[in-house]
Amino acid sequence: MGGVYGHKAVGYPVLMTTKGTPGRVVRIDDATWAAYGELCKAEGTSRADDLRRHAHARVAAWNKAKKQRNADLIGRMSTDKPPAD
């Protein structure tokens, strides 16, 4: 991590939002973006909040799966018998 605020340097534009979190640039066609805005409005949320929740859920599931794979590996390693002499 580097910089004054401890954010990692990246090779793409990052805008700071009014809430102090880095803004991100995504490429989504206009028709999809407009429909997504309508969908989010109908659900009482914003596109930004919906994207954040989706990203958090995906990362949480990924971390859970990694933790389970590690636990499985450690379990298999601890049940391995030493080679017979």
Coordinates of N, CA and C in Angstrom, one line a residue:
M1 N 0.9 -1.2 0.0 CA 0.0 0.0 0.0 C 0.9 1.2 0.0
G2 N 0.4 2.3 -0.7 CA 1.3 3.5 -0.7 C 0.4 4.7 -0.8
G3 N 1.0 5.8 -0.9 CA 0.3 7.0 -1.0 C 0.0 7.6 0.4
V4 N -0.5 8.8 0.4 CA -0.9 9.5 1.7 C -2.0 8.8 2.4
Y5 N -3.0 8.3 1.6 CA -4.1 7.7 2.3 C -4.0 6.1 2.4
G6 N -2.9 5.6 2.0 CA -2.8 4.1 2.2 C -3.4 3.3 1.1
H7 N -3.9 4.0 0.0 CA -4.5 3.3 -1.1 C -3.4 2.8 -2.1
K8 N -3.6 1.6 -2.6 CA -2.7 1.0 -3.5 C -2.7 1.8 -4.9
A9 N -1.6 2.0 -5.5 CA -1.5 2.7 -6.8 C -2.1 1.8 -7.8
V10 N -2.9 2.3 -8.7 CA -3.4 1.5 -9.8 C -3.2 2.2 -11.1
G11 N -3.3 1.5 -12.2 CA -3.1 2.0 -13.5 C -4.3 2.5 -14.3
Y12 N -5.4 2.9 -13.6 CA -6.6 3.4 -14.2 C -7.1 4.5 -13.3
P13 N -8.0 5.3 -13.9 CA -8.5 6.5 -13.2 C -9.3 6.1 -12.0
V14 N -9.1 6.7 -10.9 CA -9.9 6.5 -9.6 C -10.3 7.9 -9.1
L15 N -11.6 8.1 -9.0 CA -12.1 9.3 -8.5 C -12.5 9.1 -7.0
M16 N -12.3 10.1 -6.2 CA -12.7 10.0 -4.8 C -14.1 10.5 -4.7
T17 N -15.0 9.8 -4.0 CA -16.4 10.1 -3.9 C -16.5 11.0 -2.7
T18 N -17.7 11.6 -2.5 CA -17.9 12.4 -1.3 C -17.9 11.6 0.0
K19 N -18.0 10.3 -0.1 CA -18.0 9.5 1.1 C -16.6 9.0 1.4
G20 N -15.6 9.4 0.7 CA -14.2 9.0 1.0 C -13.8 7.7 0.4
T21 N -14.6 7.0 -0.3 CA -14.2 5.8 -0.9 C -13.8 6.0 -2.4
P22 N -12.8 5.2 -2.9 CA -12.4 5.5 -4.3 C -13.6 5.1 -5.2
G23 N -13.8 6.0 -6.2 CA -14.7 5.8 -7.3 C -14.1 4.9 -8.3
R24 N -14.9 4.1 -9.0 CA -14.4 3.1 -10.0 C -15.1 3.4 -11.3
V25 N -14.4 3.2 -12.4 CA -15.0 3.3 -13.7 C -15.4 2.0 -14.3
V26 N -16.6 1.8 -14.7 CA -17.0 0.5 -15.3 C -17.6 0.8 -16.7
R27 N -17.5 -0.1 -17.6 CA -18.0 0.1 -19.0 C -19.2 -0.8 -19.1
I28 N -20.4 -0.1 -19.2 CA -21.6 -0.8 -19.4 C -22.4 0.0 -20.5
D29 N -23.0 -0.7 -21.5 CA -23.7 0.1 -22.5 C -24.8 0.9 -22.0
D30 N -25.2 1.9 -22.7 CA -26.2 2.9 -22.2 C -27.6 2.2 -21.9
A31 N -28.0 1.3 -22.8 CA -29.3 0.7 -22.6 C -29.3 -0.1 -21.3
T32 N -28.3 -0.9 -21.1 CA -28.2 -1.7 -19.9 C -28.1 -0.9 -18.7
W33 N -27.3 0.2 -18.7 CA -27.2 1.1 -17.6 C -28.5 1.8 -17.2
A34 N -29.2 2.2 -18.3 CA -30.5 2.9 -18.0 C -31.5 1.9 -17.4
A35 N -31.6 0.7 -17.9 CA -32.5 -0.4 -17.4 C -32.1 -0.8 -16.0
Y36 N -30.8 -0.8 -15.8 CA -30.3 -1.2 -14.4 C -30.7 -0.1 -13.4
G37 N -30.6 1.2 -13.9 CA -31.1 2.3 -13.0 C -32.6 2.2 -12.6
E38 N -33.4 1.8 -13.6 CA -34.8 1.6 -13.4 C -35.0 0.5 -12.4
L39 N -34.3 -0.6 -12.6 CA -34.5 -1.8 -11.8 C -34.1 -1.4 -10.3
C40 N -33.0 -0.8 -10.1 CA -32.5 -0.4 -8.8 C -33.5 0.6 -8.1
K41 N -34.0 1.5 -8.9 CA -35.0 2.5 -8.4 C -36.3 1.7 -7.9
A42 N -36.7 0.7 -8.7 CA -37.9 -0.1 -8.4 C -37.7 -0.9 -7.1
E43 N -36.4 -1.2 -6.9 CA -36.1 -2.0 -5.7 C -35.7 -1.1 -4.5
G44 N -35.7 0.2 -4.7 CA -35.4 1.2 -3.6 C -34.0 1.3 -3.3
T45 N -33.1 1.1 -4.2 CA -31.7 1.2 -4.0 C -31.0 2.0 -5.1
S46 N -29.8 2.2 -5.0 CA -29.0 2.8 -6.1 C -28.2 1.8 -6.8
R47 N -27.7 2.2 -8.0 CA -26.8 1.3 -8.8 C -25.6 1.1 -8.0
A48 N -25.0 2.2 -7.4 CA -23.8 2.0 -6.7 C -23.9 1.1 -5.5
D49 N -25.0 1.2 -4.7 CA -25.2 0.4 -3.6 C -25.4 -1.1 -4.0
D50 N -26.2 -1.3 -5.1 CA -26.4 -2.6 -5.6 C -25.1 -3.3 -6.0
L51 N -24.2 -2.5 -6.7 CA -22.9 -3.0 -7.2 C -22.0 -3.4 -6.0
R52 N -22.0 -2.5 -5.0 CA -21.2 -2.7 -3.8 C -21.7 -4.0 -3.1
R53 N -23.0 -4.1 -2.9 CA -23.5 -5.3 -2.2 C -23.2 -6.6 -3.0
H54 N -23.3 -6.5 -4.3 CA -22.9 -7.7 -5.2 C -21.4 -8.0 -5.0
A55 N -20.6 -7.0 -5.1 CA -19.1 -7.3 -5.0 C -18.8 -7.8 -3.6
H56 N -19.4 -7.3 -2.5 CA -19.1 -7.8 -1.2 C -19.6 -9.2 -1.1
A57 N -20.8 -9.6 -1.6 CA -21.3 -10.9 -1.5 C -20.4 -11.9 -2.3
R58 N -19.9 -11.5 -3.5 CA -19.0 -12.4 -4.3 C -17.7 -12.6 -3.6
V59 N -17.1 -11.5 -3.0 CA -15.9 -11.7 -2.3 C -16.0 -12.5 -1.0
A60 N -17.1 -12.3 -0.3 CA -17.4 -13.1 0.9 C -17.5 -14.6 0.5
A61 N -18.2 -14.9 -0.6 CA -18.3 -16.3 -1.0 C -17.0 -16.9 -1.4
W62 N -16.2 -16.1 -2.1 CA -14.9 -16.5 -2.6 C -14.0 -16.8 -1.4
N63 N -14.0 -15.9 -0.4 CA -13.1 -16.1 0.8 C -13.6 -17.3 1.6
K64 N -14.9 -17.5 1.7 CA -15.4 -18.7 2.4 C -14.9 -20.0 1.7
A65 N -15.0 -20.0 0.3 CA -14.6 -21.2 -0.4 C -13.1 -21.4 -0.3
K66 N -12.3 -20.3 -0.3 CA -10.8 -20.5 -0.1 C -10.6 -21.0 1.3
K67 N -11.3 -20.5 2.3 CA -11.1 -21.0 3.7 C -11.4 -22.5 3.8
Q68 N -12.5 -22.9 3.1 CA -12.9 -24.3 3.2 C -11.9 -25.2 2.5
R69 N -11.4 -24.7 1.3 CA -10.4 -25.5 0.6 C -9.1 -25.6 1.5
N70 N -8.7 -24.6 2.1 CA -7.5 -24.7 3.0 C -7.8 -25.6 4.2
A71 N -9.0 -25.6 4.8 CA -9.3 -26.5 5.9 C -9.3 -27.9 5.4
D72 N -9.9 -28.1 4.2 CA -9.9 -29.5 3.6 C -8.4 -30.0 3.4
L73 N -7.6 -29.1 2.9 CA -6.2 -29.5 2.6 C -5.5 -29.8 3.9
I74 N -5.7 -29.0 4.9 CA -5.0 -29.2 6.2 C -5.6 -30.5 6.8
G75 N -6.9 -30.8 6.7 CA -7.5 -32.0 7.2 C -6.9 -33.2 6.5
R76 N -6.7 -33.2 5.2 CA -6.1 -34.3 4.4 C -4.7 -34.5 4.9
M77 N -3.9 -33.4 5.1 CA -2.5 -33.5 5.4 C -2.4 -34.1 6.8
S78 N -3.3 -33.8 7.7 CA -3.2 -34.3 9.1 C -3.6 -35.8 9.2
T79 N -4.3 -36.3 8.2 CA -4.7 -37.7 8.3 C -3.8 -38.6 7.5
D80 N -2.9 -38.0 6.8 CA -1.9 -38.8 6.0 C -1.0 -39.6 7.0
K81 N -0.8 -40.8 6.6 CA 0.0 -41.7 7.5 C 1.5 -41.5 7.0
P82 N 2.4 -41.6 7.9 CA 3.8 -41.6 7.5 C 4.2 -42.8 6.7
P83 N 5.1 -42.7 5.8 CA 5.5 -43.9 5.0 C 6.0 -45.0 5.9
A84 N 5.6 -46.3 5.4 CA 6.0 -47.4 6.2 C 7.5 -47.7 6.0
D85 N 8.2 -48.1 7.0 CA 9.6 -48.4 6.9 C 9.9 -49.8 6.3

